Amino acid sequence: MKSIPLEARLIAAAIYFIAAPFIGGLLSGVDRVISARMQGRKGPSIFQGFYDIVKLLSKQRNCVNKIQVMYLGSFLFFIIFTGALFFAGCDLLMIFFSLTTANIFLAVAAASTNSPYATMGAQRELLQMLAYEPMTLLTAVGFYVATGTFKSAEMLTQIDLPAIVSLPGVFVGFLFILVIKLRKHPYDLSTSHHAHQEVVKGISTEFSGPVYALMELSHWYENVFLMGIVSMFFINNNPWSILWSIAASVIVYLVMILVDNTNARMKWDNMLKNTWIATMVLGALNIFILHIFK
Amino acid sequence: MSKMKKSPWIMHYDGASCNGCDIEVLACLTPLYDVERFGVINTGNPKHADILLITGGINTQCESVVKQIYSQMAEPKVVVAVGICACNGGVFKDCYNIKGGVDTTIPVDVYVPGCAARPESIIDGVVKAVDILEEKYENMKKKGGKAH
Ligand code: SF4
């Protein structure tokens, strides 16, 4: 059994740490340009995300309370930790637990301000977590049943067939929760990229200037990590598979933009119902069948 | 380096306007004018905004609201008065409840006249406002991060 040396895994994590903000920022720019084109507009430059961050960082520092910055800092830290674990090839269960911890910090940061809109956003964020958590766990379990390991590095070296072949249901289920995680319509309940109004902007209401930049930055890190999970479905022990798995995650991202622009926001109970049904039918059934026929 | 110029986020507040100017402000977001190509975002949150766009004059009811929105915005910030009502009260000037233009309540940096102000002139006003924003940022930096 081949395995990837520790140095290579550490380097992959370091590359993630340095490159993810740039990739994430570009992805957000591409998202805005394509969305604008879909609506018949020209749209901003694809570097708009970077312009926004630079501006936010140079604005006046206005914090509602001191602890808020610490919570948001922890959010950023745990998101980077999650992504670094993933790209270093660690245990998928550990990775998803770390992701949950990060998001709890975000909700707490918003709730700590006591502002009605931010608190509502925090509650909606918790509802979103309730909706997507089962599927993230099933994704980890699915990878285990299909490949015999929880470690993302070992999956890379051991499997001949990409996981998508045995886990199509889990993949589609994961796309469902990806909509929530990327904060896209119809499930962008806690905060949205469009229509920057009160309830819609929810969780980020009380973050301003540099503090808000922190949240955006974490979001970019998170997006790159999620795209990494998407490519896990397409990777096998052939080194060239990295190329087509990246291509696949780009296509998935474009599909997400399309979904974003063709759907209206749903109520939280619809989100919960739909994602749980998808989790049960697509995720659980897929793993069950796989387990029986293995 | 122009840090402020490329991403002006706008907060639109409707004082005592007749809604004519508001429709023109929103028209700027439509595909025909598409201000997002300059990085403009129409935000509803003063804490995220750089530019406060006010249409209509100030009456006794909205005075405190305007003051509060202005005080919640992070420095550097710029105020644009859109439409002749926001500049000096316009046709409503002599009403018993109207105090006058926006500058009776908060400092205004750019005046955009017109009844209603056309989208082209609103965009022009925003472009001017962005320059002032940049200037204010430079001043803020000189004073060591402290505004005013
Ligand atoms: S300037 Fe004219 S269009 Fe604009 S709010 Fe005043 S009356 Fe209405």
Coordinates of C-alpha atoms and ligand atoms in Angstrom, one line a residue:
Chain A
M1 CA 0.0 0.0 0.0
K2 CA 1.4 3.3 -1.1
S3 CA 0.9 6.3 1.2
I4 CA 1.6 10.0 0.8
P5 CA 4.6 11.2 2.8
L6 CA 4.0 13.5 5.7
E7 CA 6.0 16.3 4.1
A8 CA 3.8 16.3 1.0
R9 CA 0.7 16.5 3.2
L10 CA 2.0 19.4 5.2
I11 CA 2.9 21.2 2.0
A12 CA -0.6 20.6 0.6
A13 CA -2.0 22.2 3.8
A14 CA 0.4 25.1 3.6
I15 CA -0.6 25.7 0.0
Y16 CA -4.2 25.7 1.0
F17 CA -3.5 28.2 3.8
I18 CA -1.8 30.6 1.3
A19 CA -3.7 30.1 -1.9
A20 CA -7.3 29.6 -0.7
P21 CA -8.1 33.3 -0.1
F22 CA -7.0 34.0 -3.7
I23 CA -8.9 31.1 -5.2
G24 CA -12.0 31.9 -3.0
G25 CA -11.9 35.6 -3.9
L26 CA -11.7 34.8 -7.6
L27 CA -14.6 32.3 -7.2
S28 CA -16.7 34.9 -5.6
G29 CA -15.8 37.4 -8.4
V30 CA -16.7 34.8 -11.1
D31 CA -19.9 34.2 -9.3
R32 CA -20.9 37.8 -9.3
V33 CA -19.9 38.3 -13.0
I34 CA -21.8 35.2 -14.1
S35 CA -24.9 36.1 -12.0
A36 CA -24.9 39.6 -13.5
R37 CA -24.7 38.1 -17.1
M38 CA -27.6 35.8 -16.3
Q39 CA -29.6 38.9 -15.3
G40 CA -28.6 40.8 -18.5
R41 CA -26.1 43.0 -16.7
K42 CA -22.5 43.6 -17.2
G43 CA -21.4 43.0 -13.6
P44 CA -18.3 44.0 -11.7
S45 CA -14.8 43.0 -12.3
I46 CA -13.8 39.4 -11.3
F47 CA -11.4 40.9 -8.8
Q48 CA -14.3 42.7 -7.0
G49 CA -14.1 40.5 -4.0
F50 CA -10.5 41.6 -3.4
Y51 CA -11.5 45.3 -3.8
D52 CA -14.2 44.8 -1.3
I53 CA -12.0 43.1 1.3
V54 CA -9.3 45.8 0.9
K55 CA -11.8 48.5 1.4
L56 CA -13.4 46.8 4.4
L57 CA -10.0 46.4 6.1
S58 CA -9.3 50.1 5.8
K59 CA -12.6 51.2 7.2
Q60 CA -13.0 52.4 10.8
R61 CA -13.0 49.6 13.4
N62 CA -16.4 49.6 15.0
C63 CA -17.1 46.6 17.2
V64 CA -20.3 46.2 19.1
N65 CA -18.4 44.3 21.8
K66 CA -14.9 43.0 22.2
I67 CA -15.8 39.3 22.5
Q68 CA -17.4 39.4 19.0
V69 CA -14.0 39.8 17.4
M70 CA -12.7 36.9 19.3
Y71 CA -15.5 34.6 18.2
L72 CA -15.2 35.7 14.6
G73 CA -11.4 35.1 14.9
S74 CA -12.1 31.6 16.2
F75 CA -14.5 31.1 13.3
L76 CA -11.7 32.0 10.8
F77 CA -9.2 29.8 12.7
F78 CA -11.4 26.7 12.7
I79 CA -12.3 27.1 9.1
I80 CA -8.6 27.3 8.2
F81 CA -8.0 24.4 10.5
T82 CA -10.7 22.3 8.8
G83 CA -9.4 23.0 5.3
A84 CA -5.8 22.3 6.4
L85 CA -6.8 19.0 8.0
F86 CA -8.6 18.1 4.8
F87 CA -5.7 19.0 2.4
A88 CA -3.3 17.3 4.8
G89 CA -5.3 14.1 4.3
C90 CA -6.7 13.7 7.8
D91 CA -9.8 11.9 9.1
L92 CA -13.0 13.1 7.4
L93 CA -15.0 12.7 10.6
M94 CA -12.5 15.0 12.4
I95 CA -12.7 17.5 9.5
F96 CA -16.5 17.7 9.6
F97 CA -16.6 18.1 13.4
S98 CA -14.1 20.9 13.1
L99 CA -16.3 22.5 10.5
T100 CA -19.3 22.4 12.8
T101 CA -17.2 24.0 15.6
A102 CA -16.3 26.8 13.3
N103 CA -19.9 27.5 12.4
I104 CA -21.0 27.5 16.0
F105 CA -18.5 30.2 16.6
L106 CA -20.0 32.3 13.8
A107 CA -23.5 31.9 15.2
V108 CA -22.3 32.8 18.7
A109 CA -20.4 35.9 17.3
A110 CA -23.7 37.1 15.8
A111 CA -25.8 36.2 18.8
S112 CA -23.4 38.0 21.2
T113 CA -24.4 41.4 19.9
N114 CA -28.0 41.1 21.0
S115 CA -29.2 42.9 17.9
P116 CA -32.6 41.5 16.7
Y117 CA -31.5 40.9 13.1
A118 CA -28.2 39.4 14.0
T119 CA -29.8 37.1 16.6
M120 CA -32.4 36.0 14.1
G121 CA -29.6 35.3 11.6
A122 CA -27.8 33.3 14.3
Q123 CA -30.9 31.2 14.9
R124 CA -31.3 30.7 11.2
E125 CA -27.7 29.6 11.0
L126 CA -28.3 27.0 13.6
L127 CA -31.3 25.8 11.7
Q128 CA -29.2 25.5 8.6
M129 CA -26.7 23.4 10.6
L130 CA -29.5 21.2 11.7
A131 CA -30.4 20.7 8.1
Y132 CA -27.0 19.9 6.7
E133 CA -25.2 18.1 9.6
P134 CA -26.8 14.7 9.0
M135 CA -25.7 14.8 5.4
T136 CA -22.1 15.8 6.2
L137 CA -21.9 12.8 8.5
L138 CA -23.4 10.5 5.9
T139 CA -20.8 11.8 3.4
A140 CA -18.0 10.8 5.7
V141 CA -19.7 7.4 6.3
G142 CA -20.3 7.0 2.6
F143 CA -16.6 7.5 1.8
Y144 CA -15.8 5.0 4.5
V145 CA -18.1 2.3 3.1
A146 CA -16.9 2.9 -0.5
T147 CA -13.2 3.1 0.2
G148 CA -12.6 1.5 3.6
T149 CA -11.0 4.5 5.1
F150 CA -11.9 7.8 6.7
K151 CA -8.6 9.4 5.8
S152 CA -8.7 11.6 2.7
A153 CA -5.0 11.0 1.9
E154 CA -5.5 7.2 1.8
M155 CA -8.5 7.5 -0.5
L156 CA -6.3 9.3 -2.9
T157 CA -3.8 6.4 -3.1
Q158 CA -6.1 3.4 -2.6
I159 CA -9.1 3.5 -4.9
D160 CA -9.2 2.5 -8.5
L161 CA -12.7 3.8 -9.2
P162 CA -13.7 7.3 -8.3
A163 CA -16.1 7.4 -5.3
I164 CA -18.8 9.0 -7.5
V165 CA -19.3 5.5 -9.1
S166 CA -20.4 3.9 -5.9
L167 CA -21.8 7.1 -4.2
P168 CA -24.0 8.9 -6.8
G169 CA -26.8 9.3 -4.2
V170 CA -24.4 10.7 -1.5
F171 CA -23.0 13.0 -4.1
V172 CA -26.4 14.5 -5.1
G173 CA -27.3 14.7 -1.4
F174 CA -24.1 16.6 -0.8
L175 CA -25.0 19.0 -3.6
F176 CA -28.2 19.7 -1.6
I177 CA -26.3 20.8 1.4
L178 CA -23.6 22.6 -0.7
V179 CA -26.4 25.0 -1.6
I180 CA -26.7 25.8 2.1
K181 CA -23.0 25.9 2.8
L182 CA -22.3 28.2 -0.2
R183 CA -25.1 30.5 1.0
K184 CA -27.0 30.2 -2.3
H185 CA -30.7 30.5 -3.1
P186 CA -33.1 28.8 -2.2
Y187 CA -31.4 28.0 1.2
D188 CA -29.5 31.2 2.1
L189 CA -31.5 31.8 5.2
S190 CA -29.0 33.2 7.7
T191 CA -27.2 35.6 5.3
S192 CA -27.3 36.1 1.5
H193 CA -25.1 37.5 -1.2
H194 CA -28.0 39.3 -2.9
A195 CA -30.4 41.9 -1.6
H196 CA -28.4 43.3 1.3
Q197 CA -31.4 44.0 3.5
E198 CA -32.2 43.5 7.1
V199 CA -33.4 39.9 7.7
V200 CA -31.8 38.7 4.5
K201 CA -28.4 39.8 5.6
G202 CA -29.2 38.4 9.1
I203 CA -26.1 37.1 10.7
S204 CA -23.7 39.7 9.3
T205 CA -25.8 42.7 10.4
E206 CA -23.6 43.7 13.3
F207 CA -20.2 43.1 11.6
S208 CA -18.8 46.1 10.0
G209 CA -15.5 47.2 8.4
P210 CA -12.5 44.9 9.2
V211 CA -14.7 42.6 11.3
Y212 CA -16.9 42.0 8.3
A213 CA -13.8 41.4 6.2
L214 CA -12.9 38.6 8.6
M215 CA -16.2 36.9 7.9
E216 CA -15.8 37.2 4.1
L217 CA -12.3 35.8 4.3
S218 CA -13.5 32.8 6.3
H219 CA -16.2 32.3 3.8
W220 CA -13.6 32.1 1.0
Y221 CA -11.6 29.6 2.9
E222 CA -14.7 27.5 3.5
N223 CA -15.7 27.6 -0.2
V224 CA -12.4 26.3 -1.3
F225 CA -12.5 23.5 1.3
L226 CA -16.0 22.6 0.1
M227 CA -14.9 22.4 -3.5
G228 CA -12.1 20.1 -2.2
I229 CA -14.8 17.8 -0.8
V230 CA -16.6 17.9 -4.2
S231 CA -13.4 16.9 -6.0
M232 CA -12.9 14.0 -3.5
F233 CA -15.8 12.3 -5.3
F234 CA -14.0 12.3 -8.6
I235 CA -10.5 11.4 -7.5
N236 CA -8.8 8.0 -7.8
N237 CA -5.2 6.7 -7.6
N238 CA -4.3 8.0 -11.0
P239 CA -2.5 11.4 -10.4
W240 CA -4.2 12.8 -13.5
S241 CA -7.5 12.4 -11.8
I242 CA -6.7 15.6 -9.9
L243 CA -7.2 17.5 -13.1
W244 CA -10.6 16.2 -13.9
S245 CA -11.7 16.4 -10.3
I246 CA -10.9 20.1 -10.3
A247 CA -12.8 20.4 -13.6
A248 CA -15.8 18.6 -12.0
S249 CA -15.8 20.9 -9.0
V250 CA -15.7 23.9 -11.3
I251 CA -18.8 22.5 -13.1
V252 CA -20.5 21.9 -9.8
Y253 CA -19.8 25.6 -8.8
L254 CA -21.4 26.8 -12.1
V255 CA -24.4 24.6 -11.4
M256 CA -24.6 26.2 -8.0
I257 CA -24.6 29.7 -9.6
L258 CA -27.4 28.6 -11.9
V259 CA -29.5 27.2 -9.0
D260 CA -28.8 30.5 -7.2
N261 CA -30.2 32.6 -10.0
T262 CA -33.2 30.4 -10.8
N263 CA -34.7 29.9 -7.4
A264 CA -36.4 32.0 -4.8
R265 CA -35.6 31.8 -1.1
M266 CA -37.5 29.2 0.8
K267 CA -38.9 29.1 4.3
W268 CA -36.8 27.3 6.9
D269 CA -39.2 24.4 7.4
N270 CA -39.1 23.7 3.6
M271 CA -35.3 23.7 3.8
L272 CA -35.3 21.3 6.7
K273 CA -37.8 19.0 5.1
N274 CA -36.2 18.9 1.7
T275 CA -32.6 18.4 2.9
W276 CA -33.6 15.7 5.3
I277 CA -35.6 13.9 2.7
A278 CA -32.6 14.2 0.3
T279 CA -30.4 12.9 3.1
M280 CA -32.6 10.0 3.8
V281 CA -33.5 8.9 0.3
L282 CA -30.3 9.7 -1.6
G283 CA -27.6 9.4 1.1
A284 CA -28.8 6.7 3.4
L285 CA -30.3 4.5 0.7
N286 CA -27.1 4.8 -1.3
I287 CA -25.0 3.7 1.6
F288 CA -27.4 0.9 2.5
I289 CA -27.4 -0.5 -1.0
L290 CA -23.6 -0.2 -1.1
H291 CA -23.3 -2.0 2.2
I292 CA -25.5 -4.9 1.0
F293 CA -23.8 -5.5 -2.3
K294 CA -20.2 -5.1 -1.1
Chain B
M1 CA -3.7 53.3 -4.1
S2 CA -7.3 53.9 -4.4
K3 CA -8.8 51.6 -1.7
M4 CA -12.1 53.2 -1.4
K5 CA -12.8 53.9 -5.1
K6 CA -13.4 50.5 -6.3
S7 CA -16.1 49.3 -3.9
P8 CA -18.5 52.0 -2.8
W9 CA -21.4 50.4 -0.9
I10 CA -24.5 52.6 -0.9
M11 CA -27.2 52.9 1.6
H12 CA -30.4 54.5 0.2
Y13 CA -32.7 56.3 2.6
D14 CA -36.0 57.8 1.6
G15 CA -36.7 60.9 3.7
A16 CA -39.8 62.9 2.8
S17 CA -39.6 62.3 -0.9
C18 CA -42.5 61.8 -3.4
N19 CA -40.8 58.5 -4.4
G20 CA -39.9 59.9 -7.8
C21 CA -36.2 60.1 -6.9
D22 CA -36.3 56.7 -5.3
I23 CA -37.5 55.1 -8.4
E24 CA -34.6 56.7 -10.3
V25 CA -32.1 55.5 -7.7
L26 CA -33.4 51.9 -8.1
A27 CA -33.3 52.4 -11.9
C28 CA -29.5 52.7 -11.5
L29 CA -29.4 49.0 -10.5
T30 CA -31.3 47.8 -13.5
P31 CA -29.5 46.2 -16.5
L32 CA -29.6 49.5 -18.4
Y33 CA -27.4 51.4 -15.9
D34 CA -26.0 48.5 -13.9
V35 CA -24.0 50.4 -11.2
E36 CA -22.7 47.1 -9.9
R37 CA -20.1 47.3 -12.7
F38 CA -18.4 50.0 -10.6
G39 CA -18.5 47.7 -7.6
V40 CA -21.5 49.4 -6.1
I41 CA -23.7 47.4 -3.8
N42 CA -27.1 48.7 -2.6
T43 CA -27.0 47.7 1.1
G44 CA -29.7 48.1 3.7
N45 CA -27.3 48.2 6.5
P46 CA -25.6 51.5 7.6
K47 CA -22.8 49.5 9.2
H48 CA -21.7 48.2 5.8
A49 CA -22.3 51.3 3.8
D50 CA -19.8 53.9 2.6
I51 CA -22.2 56.3 0.9
L52 CA -25.5 57.5 2.3
L53 CA -27.9 58.4 -0.5
I54 CA -30.8 60.4 0.7
T55 CA -33.8 61.4 -1.4
G56 CA -36.4 63.9 -0.3
G57 CA -36.3 66.6 2.4
I58 CA -36.1 66.1 6.1
N59 CA -39.2 66.3 8.2
T60 CA -39.6 66.3 11.9
Q61 CA -40.3 62.5 12.0
C62 CA -37.3 61.3 10.0
E63 CA -34.8 63.7 11.4
S64 CA -33.7 61.5 14.3
V65 CA -33.6 58.4 12.0
V66 CA -31.3 60.2 9.5
K67 CA -29.0 61.2 12.4
Q68 CA -28.9 57.7 13.8
I69 CA -28.2 56.1 10.4
Y70 CA -25.4 58.6 9.8
S71 CA -23.9 57.9 13.2
Q72 CA -23.9 54.1 12.6
M73 CA -21.9 54.3 9.5
A74 CA -18.2 53.6 9.8
E75 CA -15.6 56.3 8.7
P76 CA -14.9 57.3 6.1
K77 CA -18.4 58.1 4.9
V78 CA -20.0 60.4 2.4
V79 CA -23.5 61.8 2.1
V80 CA -25.2 62.4 -1.3
A81 CA -28.4 64.4 -1.4
V82 CA -30.4 63.2 -4.5
G83 CA -33.1 65.4 -6.0
I84 CA -33.9 69.0 -5.4
C85 CA -36.0 68.1 -2.3
A86 CA -32.9 66.6 -0.6
C87 CA -30.9 69.6 -1.6
N88 CA -33.1 72.3 -0.1
G89 CA -36.6 71.1 0.4
G90 CA -37.8 71.6 -3.2
V91 CA -41.5 71.9 -3.7
F92 CA -42.2 70.8 -0.1
K93 CA -40.0 73.6 1.3
D94 CA -42.8 75.6 2.8
C95 CA -44.7 72.7 4.3
Y96 CA -45.3 73.0 8.0
N97 CA -43.4 69.8 8.9
I98 CA -40.4 70.1 6.5
K99 CA -37.2 71.3 8.0
G100 CA -35.5 71.7 4.6
G101 CA -32.8 69.9 2.8
V102 CA -30.6 67.1 4.2
D103 CA -27.9 69.5 5.2
T104 CA -30.2 70.9 7.9
T105 CA -29.6 67.6 9.8
I106 CA -26.3 66.0 8.7
P107 CA -23.3 67.3 6.7
V108 CA -23.8 66.7 2.9
D109 CA -20.9 66.2 0.6
V110 CA -22.5 66.0 -2.9
Y111 CA -25.7 67.6 -4.1
V112 CA -27.5 66.1 -7.1
P113 CA -30.2 68.4 -8.4
G114 CA -33.1 67.5 -10.6
C115 CA -36.8 66.7 -10.1
A116 CA -36.5 63.8 -10.4
A117 CA -32.7 63.4 -10.6
R118 CA -32.0 61.3 -13.6
P119 CA -30.0 58.0 -13.2
E120 CA -27.1 59.5 -15.2
S121 CA -26.8 62.4 -12.8
I122 CA -27.2 60.1 -9.8
I123 CA -24.3 58.0 -11.1
D124 CA -22.3 61.2 -11.7
G125 CA -23.0 62.2 -8.1
V126 CA -21.8 58.8 -6.8
V127 CA -18.6 59.1 -8.8
K128 CA -18.0 62.5 -7.2
A129 CA -18.8 61.0 -3.8
V130 CA -16.3 58.3 -4.4
D131 CA -13.5 60.8 -4.9
I132 CA -14.5 62.6 -1.7
L133 CA -14.5 59.2 0.1
E134 CA -11.0 58.6 -1.0
E135 CA -9.9 62.1 0.1
K136 CA -11.6 61.5 3.5
Y137 CA -9.8 58.2 3.8
E138 CA -6.4 59.9 3.2
N139 CA -7.2 62.5 5.9
M140 CA -8.2 59.7 8.2
K141 CA -4.9 57.9 7.7
K142 CA -3.0 61.1 8.3
K143 CA -4.7 61.6 11.6
G144 CA -3.7 58.1 12.6
G145 CA -6.9 56.2 12.0
K146 CA -9.1 58.7 13.9
A147 CA -12.0 60.3 12.0
H148 CA -13.2 63.9 12.1
Ligands
SF4_1 S1 -36.9 66.1 -6.3 FE1 -38.9 65.8 -7.4 S2 -39.0 63.6 -7.8 FE2 -37.4 63.9 -6.3 S3 -38.5 63.6 -4.3 FE3 -38.5 65.8 -4.7 S4 -40.5 66.1 -5.8 FE4 -40.0 63.9 -5.9

